[in-house]
Amino acid sequence: PKNVRVAAIEPSFTTPDSTAPYSAPEPAWFAVVSEWVPGRMPGAPWTPEDFAVVTERCEQMAAALDPSPIAGLGTFLETLESGESSLLVPSQILSGDRLLPRGLQEWVPRVLPELADLMTAVPEALTGEAAAHTDLRPDNLLIDTAGACWAVDWNWLALGPRWLDWVGLLPVAQHHGIDTFAAIRTSPLTADVPAEQLDCFIAAIASYMLKNPDNPPPIGTTPALREHQRFSAWTFLDWLATRRGWTAYR
């Protein structure tokens, strides 16, 4: 059974330096809808069946969200460039301003110049008017008992190309034995997209994951965060290695 609960919440709270309640601009009320869906997480590991179900859902999401039906969204590029820009990481490692994280493939230092070059083309590659989840990964996906796929945790909704969410799933799926390179050629999301644009996006995520995996995790987060970050950097770089001929360095 599905249990649906709807709650109306007024965002009123006490500010840190005052006892006066904070009142949000009108409208001050919003509805939170939660629905219990019995199911399981895909991708542990990826199977051809689960990959097909999730791919179909990503295609449906792209059709519904391109162009974005939600006004006022920022762009995914702005997320990457906010604070300490992820796009600068490869060039910072090359210049010695940042250490190369430990535990990566031994050939990574040799491909850093090409990775830095890819960063210059990221802004053009990520241009798009679709609303994208931008944090789609197996733990934000659910396949219910009827075989339907659900996407959850939409707190990073942003504008980008319609293929962004699906392509972000491909490196780990490839690592688990799925032929994602064949899928790219046949999917309506990517069949006509220049290969360089897809590589730029994957390179941008790899650079994001190279930022600080050797640092202690932020207070209140699980130590597994850094393990996830290092695994993501490895698999995204490995995906690029096959695509871009870096396999010669192995």
PDB file of C-alpha atoms in Angstrom, residues 4-186:
ATOM      1  CA  VAL A   4       0.398   9.639   1.259  1.00  0.00           C
ATOM      2  CA  ARG A   5       0.777  12.462   3.752  1.00  0.00           C
ATOM      3  CA  VAL A   6       0.348  16.150   2.980  1.00  0.00           C
ATOM      4  CA  ALA A   7       1.583  18.784   5.394  1.00  0.00           C
ATOM      5  CA  ALA A   8       1.291  22.569   5.174  1.00  0.00           C
ATOM      6  CA  ILE A   9       4.325  24.263   6.697  1.00  0.00           C
ATOM      7  CA  GLU A  10       4.854  27.922   7.530  1.00  0.00           C
ATOM      8  CA  PRO A  11       8.574  28.829   7.240  1.00  0.00           C
ATOM      9  CA  SER A  12       8.788  30.823  10.490  1.00  0.00           C
ATOM     10  CA  PHE A  13      11.796  30.451  12.781  1.00  0.00           C
ATOM     11  CA  THR A  14      14.101  32.409  15.084  1.00  0.00           C
ATOM     12  CA  THR A  15      17.165  34.001  13.531  1.00  0.00           C
ATOM     13  CA  PRO A  16      20.559  33.353  15.211  1.00  0.00           C
ATOM     14  CA  ASP A  17      20.976  36.929  16.424  1.00  0.00           C
ATOM     15  CA  SER A  18      17.416  37.759  17.329  1.00  0.00           C
ATOM     16  CA  THR A  19      14.459  36.372  19.243  1.00  0.00           C
ATOM     17  CA  ALA A  20      12.051  37.812  16.692  1.00  0.00           C
ATOM     18  CA  PRO A  21      10.515  35.238  14.347  1.00  0.00           C
ATOM     19  CA  TYR A  22      11.498  35.342  10.713  1.00  0.00           C
ATOM     20  CA  SER A  23       8.658  35.603   8.228  1.00  0.00           C
ATOM     21  CA  ALA A  24       9.219  34.606   4.634  1.00  0.00           C
ATOM     22  CA  PRO A  25       7.812  36.774   1.853  1.00  0.00           C
ATOM     23  CA  GLU A  26       4.348  35.867   0.632  1.00  0.00           C
ATOM     24  CA  PRO A  27       3.257  33.197   0.006  1.00  0.00           C
ATOM     25  CA  ALA A  28       4.326  32.007   3.462  1.00  0.00           C
ATOM     26  CA  TRP A  29       2.810  28.524   3.191  1.00  0.00           C
ATOM     27  CA  PHE A  30       3.813  25.597   1.036  1.00  0.00           C
ATOM     28  CA  ALA A  31       2.767  21.968   0.812  1.00  0.00           C
ATOM     29  CA  VAL A  32       5.047  19.003   1.359  1.00  0.00           C
ATOM     30  CA  VAL A  33       3.810  15.748  -0.145  1.00  0.00           C
ATOM     31  CA  SER A  34       5.481  12.498   0.830  1.00  0.00           C
ATOM     32  CA  GLU A  35       4.582   9.132  -0.613  1.00  0.00           C
ATOM     33  CA  TRP A  36       5.872   5.767   0.546  1.00  0.00           C
ATOM     34  CA  VAL A  37       6.835   3.676  -2.462  1.00  0.00           C
ATOM     35  CA  PRO A  38       7.890   0.056  -1.928  1.00  0.00           C
ATOM     36  CA  GLY A  39      10.837  -0.726  -4.145  1.00  0.00           C
ATOM     37  CA  ARG A  40      14.581  -1.097  -4.441  1.00  0.00           C
ATOM     38  CA  MET A  41      17.610   0.880  -5.528  1.00  0.00           C
ATOM     39  CA  PRO A  42      19.100   0.025  -8.935  1.00  0.00           C
ATOM     40  CA  GLY A  43      22.792   0.102  -9.738  1.00  0.00           C
ATOM     41  CA  ALA A  44      24.187  -2.126  -7.009  1.00  0.00           C
ATOM     42  CA  PRO A  45      25.426  -3.349  -9.401  1.00  0.00           C
ATOM     43  CA  TRP A  46      23.839  -2.151 -12.624  1.00  0.00           C
ATOM     44  CA  THR A  47      22.082  -4.850 -14.672  1.00  0.00           C
ATOM     45  CA  PRO A  48      20.963  -4.533 -18.304  1.00  0.00           C
ATOM     46  CA  GLU A  49      17.328  -4.743 -17.158  1.00  0.00           C
ATOM     47  CA  ASP A  50      17.611  -1.966 -14.582  1.00  0.00           C
ATOM     48  CA  PHE A  51      19.678   0.167 -16.952  1.00  0.00           C
ATOM     49  CA  ALA A  52      16.932  -0.107 -19.584  1.00  0.00           C
ATOM     50  CA  VAL A  53      14.221   0.890 -17.083  1.00  0.00           C
ATOM     51  CA  VAL A  54      16.201   3.884 -15.802  1.00  0.00           C
ATOM     52  CA  THR A  55      17.120   4.950 -19.339  1.00  0.00           C
ATOM     53  CA  GLU A  56      13.467   4.983 -20.335  1.00  0.00           C
ATOM     54  CA  ARG A  57      12.616   7.109 -17.279  1.00  0.00           C
ATOM     55  CA  CYS A  58      15.416   9.565 -18.090  1.00  0.00           C
ATOM     56  CA  GLU A  59      14.056   9.920 -21.628  1.00  0.00           C
ATOM     57  CA  GLN A  60      10.576  10.581 -20.239  1.00  0.00           C
ATOM     58  CA  MET A  61      11.935  13.140 -17.781  1.00  0.00           C
ATOM     59  CA  ALA A  62      13.802  14.935 -20.550  1.00  0.00           C
ATOM     60  CA  ALA A  63      10.645  15.110 -22.679  1.00  0.00           C
ATOM     61  CA  ALA A  64       8.679  16.608 -19.785  1.00  0.00           C
ATOM     62  CA  LEU A  65      11.367  19.028 -18.585  1.00  0.00           C
ATOM     63  CA  ASP A  66      12.698  20.454 -21.860  1.00  0.00           C
ATOM     64  CA  PRO A  67      12.182  23.331 -21.939  1.00  0.00           C
ATOM     65  CA  SER A  68      11.981  23.825 -18.198  1.00  0.00           C
ATOM     66  CA  PRO A  69       8.411  24.230 -16.945  1.00  0.00           C
ATOM     67  CA  ILE A  70       9.822  25.966 -13.859  1.00  0.00           C
ATOM     68  CA  ALA A  71      10.829  29.618 -14.040  1.00  0.00           C
ATOM     69  CA  GLY A  72      13.799  31.130 -12.272  1.00  0.00           C
ATOM     70  CA  LEU A  73      16.158  28.152 -12.163  1.00  0.00           C
ATOM     71  CA  GLY A  74      19.891  28.714 -12.102  1.00  0.00           C
ATOM     72  CA  THR A  75      22.210  26.743 -14.349  1.00  0.00           C
ATOM     73  CA  PHE A  76      24.232  23.652 -13.556  1.00  0.00           C
ATOM     74  CA  LEU A  77      27.304  25.529 -14.781  1.00  0.00           C
ATOM     75  CA  GLU A  78      26.761  28.093 -12.023  1.00  0.00           C
ATOM     76  CA  THR A  79      26.767  25.249  -9.502  1.00  0.00           C
ATOM     77  CA  LEU A  80      30.112  23.992 -10.794  1.00  0.00           C
ATOM     78  CA  GLU A  81      31.617  27.470 -10.746  1.00  0.00           C
ATOM     79  CA  SER A  82      30.268  28.571  -7.359  1.00  0.00           C
ATOM     80  CA  GLY A  83      32.735  28.967  -4.509  1.00  0.00           C
ATOM     81  CA  GLU A  84      35.983  27.279  -5.474  1.00  0.00           C
ATOM     82  CA  SER A  85      35.313  26.474  -9.127  1.00  0.00           C
ATOM     83  CA  SER A  86      35.562  22.786  -9.989  1.00  0.00           C
ATOM     84  CA  LEU A  87      36.632  23.707 -13.514  1.00  0.00           C
ATOM     85  CA  LEU A  88      40.001  24.991 -12.262  1.00  0.00           C
ATOM     86  CA  VAL A  89      41.014  21.792 -10.476  1.00  0.00           C
ATOM     87  CA  PRO A  90      43.029  20.092 -13.277  1.00  0.00           C
ATOM     88  CA  SER A  91      45.038  23.238 -14.019  1.00  0.00           C
ATOM     89  CA  GLN A  92      45.611  23.787 -10.278  1.00  0.00           C
ATOM     90  CA  ILE A  93      47.029  20.272  -9.946  1.00  0.00           C
ATOM     91  CA  LEU A  94      49.242  20.866 -12.980  1.00  0.00           C
ATOM     92  CA  SER A  95      50.590  24.117 -11.526  1.00  0.00           C
ATOM     93  CA  GLY A  96      51.257  22.577  -8.118  1.00  0.00           C
ATOM     94  CA  ASP A  97      48.635  24.711  -6.368  1.00  0.00           C
ATOM     95  CA  ARG A  98      46.652  21.589  -5.509  1.00  0.00           C
ATOM     96  CA  LEU A  99      47.795  18.064  -4.728  1.00  0.00           C
ATOM     97  CA  LEU A 100      46.758  15.167  -6.918  1.00  0.00           C
ATOM     98  CA  PRO A 101      44.476  12.980  -4.794  1.00  0.00           C
ATOM     99  CA  ARG A 102      45.857   9.595  -3.831  1.00  0.00           C
ATOM    100  CA  GLY A 103      44.387   6.306  -4.936  1.00  0.00           C
ATOM    101  CA  LEU A 104      43.729   7.180  -8.593  1.00  0.00           C
ATOM    102  CA  GLN A 105      44.947   5.463 -11.749  1.00  0.00           C
ATOM    103  CA  GLU A 106      48.704   5.813 -12.202  1.00  0.00           C
ATOM    104  CA  TRP A 107      48.205   7.407 -15.637  1.00  0.00           C
ATOM    105  CA  VAL A 108      46.125  10.352 -14.379  1.00  0.00           C
ATOM    106  CA  PRO A 109      49.086  12.807 -14.203  1.00  0.00           C
ATOM    107  CA  ARG A 110      49.730  12.245 -17.914  1.00  0.00           C
ATOM    108  CA  VAL A 111      46.186  13.161 -18.965  1.00  0.00           C
ATOM    109  CA  LEU A 112      45.804  16.238 -16.758  1.00  0.00           C
ATOM    110  CA  PRO A 113      46.704  18.652 -19.616  1.00  0.00           C
ATOM    111  CA  GLU A 114      43.892  17.237 -21.769  1.00  0.00           C
ATOM    112  CA  LEU A 115      41.530  17.280 -18.794  1.00  0.00           C
ATOM    113  CA  ALA A 116      42.358  20.968 -18.259  1.00  0.00           C
ATOM    114  CA  ASP A 117      41.718  21.676 -21.945  1.00  0.00           C
ATOM    115  CA  LEU A 118      38.306  20.032 -21.717  1.00  0.00           C
ATOM    116  CA  MET A 119      37.361  22.421 -18.917  1.00  0.00           C
ATOM    117  CA  THR A 120      37.559  25.375 -21.312  1.00  0.00           C
ATOM    118  CA  ALA A 121      34.747  23.880 -23.423  1.00  0.00           C
ATOM    119  CA  VAL A 122      32.484  22.979 -20.490  1.00  0.00           C
ATOM    120  CA  PRO A 123      30.396  26.196 -20.566  1.00  0.00           C
ATOM    121  CA  GLU A 124      29.303  25.594 -24.153  1.00  0.00           C
ATOM    122  CA  ALA A 125      28.732  21.871 -23.547  1.00  0.00           C
ATOM    123  CA  LEU A 126      26.423  22.507 -20.608  1.00  0.00           C
ATOM    124  CA  THR A 127      24.230  25.079 -22.349  1.00  0.00           C
ATOM    125  CA  GLY A 128      20.595  24.029 -22.303  1.00  0.00           C
ATOM    126  CA  GLU A 129      17.078  25.004 -21.279  1.00  0.00           C
ATOM    127  CA  ALA A 130      15.978  21.711 -19.736  1.00  0.00           C
ATOM    128  CA  ALA A 131      15.312  21.366 -16.022  1.00  0.00           C
ATOM    129  CA  ALA A 132      17.696  18.691 -14.775  1.00  0.00           C
ATOM    130  CA  HIS A 133      17.960  16.784 -11.511  1.00  0.00           C
ATOM    131  CA  THR A 134      21.796  17.185 -11.677  1.00  0.00           C
ATOM    132  CA  ASP A 135      22.400  14.712  -8.826  1.00  0.00           C
ATOM    133  CA  LEU A 136      20.958  11.564 -10.366  1.00  0.00           C
ATOM    134  CA  ARG A 137      22.704   8.453  -9.101  1.00  0.00           C
ATOM    135  CA  PRO A 138      21.484   5.039  -7.915  1.00  0.00           C
ATOM    136  CA  ASP A 139      20.649   6.158  -4.373  1.00  0.00           C
ATOM    137  CA  ASN A 140      18.383   8.842  -5.833  1.00  0.00           C
ATOM    138  CA  LEU A 141      16.533   6.280  -7.959  1.00  0.00           C
ATOM    139  CA  LEU A 142      13.910   3.724  -6.997  1.00  0.00           C
ATOM    140  CA  ILE A 143      12.383   0.894  -9.015  1.00  0.00           C
ATOM    141  CA  ASP A 144       9.031  -0.006  -7.494  1.00  0.00           C
ATOM    142  CA  THR A 145       7.373  -3.407  -7.313  1.00  0.00           C
ATOM    143  CA  ALA A 146       5.544  -2.725 -10.578  1.00  0.00           C
ATOM    144  CA  GLY A 147       8.851  -2.067 -12.358  1.00  0.00           C
ATOM    145  CA  ALA A 148       8.435   1.709 -12.660  1.00  0.00           C
ATOM    146  CA  CYS A 149      11.373   4.015 -11.971  1.00  0.00           C
ATOM    147  CA  TRP A 150      11.138   7.000  -9.601  1.00  0.00           C
ATOM    148  CA  ALA A 151      13.656   9.839  -9.205  1.00  0.00           C
ATOM    149  CA  VAL A 152      13.904  11.399  -5.746  1.00  0.00           C
ATOM    150  CA  ASP A 153      15.847  14.162  -3.948  1.00  0.00           C
ATOM    151  CA  TRP A 154      15.390  17.051  -6.368  1.00  0.00           C
ATOM    152  CA  ASN A 155      17.187  19.661  -4.258  1.00  0.00           C
ATOM    153  CA  TRP A 156      19.762  20.512  -6.980  1.00  0.00           C
ATOM    154  CA  LEU A 157      17.303  21.240  -9.795  1.00  0.00           C
ATOM    155  CA  ALA A 158      19.013  23.409 -12.428  1.00  0.00           C
ATOM    156  CA  LEU A 159      19.092  24.216 -16.128  1.00  0.00           C
ATOM    157  CA  GLY A 160      21.245  22.212 -18.499  1.00  0.00           C
ATOM    158  CA  PRO A 161      21.147  20.021 -21.599  1.00  0.00           C
ATOM    159  CA  ARG A 162      18.358  17.450 -21.713  1.00  0.00           C
ATOM    160  CA  TRP A 163      20.848  14.545 -21.701  1.00  0.00           C
ATOM    161  CA  LEU A 164      22.705  15.606 -18.554  1.00  0.00           C
ATOM    162  CA  ASP A 165      21.015  13.365 -15.986  1.00  0.00           C
ATOM    163  CA  TRP A 166      21.253  10.186 -18.035  1.00  0.00           C
ATOM    164  CA  VAL A 167      24.850  10.691 -19.141  1.00  0.00           C
ATOM    165  CA  GLY A 168      25.882  11.228 -15.525  1.00  0.00           C
ATOM    166  CA  LEU A 169      24.848   7.629 -14.814  1.00  0.00           C
ATOM    167  CA  LEU A 170      26.956   6.098 -17.574  1.00  0.00           C
ATOM    168  CA  PRO A 171      30.486   5.847 -16.103  1.00  0.00           C
ATOM    169  CA  VAL A 172      29.442   3.677 -13.164  1.00  0.00           C
ATOM    170  CA  ALA A 173      27.155   1.607 -15.406  1.00  0.00           C
ATOM    171  CA  GLN A 174      30.106   1.050 -17.761  1.00  0.00           C
ATOM    172  CA  HIS A 175      32.224   0.051 -14.756  1.00  0.00           C
ATOM    173  CA  HIS A 176      29.579  -2.581 -13.963  1.00  0.00           C
ATOM    174  CA  GLY A 177      29.710  -4.062 -17.468  1.00  0.00           C
ATOM    175  CA  ILE A 178      26.964  -2.141 -19.306  1.00  0.00           C
ATOM    176  CA  ASP A 179      27.870  -1.129 -22.882  1.00  0.00           C
ATOM    177  CA  THR A 180      27.112   2.560 -22.440  1.00  0.00           C
ATOM    178  CA  PHE A 181      29.007   3.512 -25.587  1.00  0.00           C
ATOM    179  CA  ALA A 182      26.497   1.584 -27.689  1.00  0.00           C
ATOM    180  CA  ALA A 183      23.662   3.111 -25.649  1.00  0.00           C
ATOM    181  CA  ILE A 184      24.907   6.621 -26.449  1.00  0.00           C
ATOM    182  CA  ARG A 185      24.704   5.900 -30.172  1.00  0.00           C
ATOM    183  CA  THR A 186      21.102   4.674 -29.997  1.00  0.00           C
TER     184      THR A 186
END
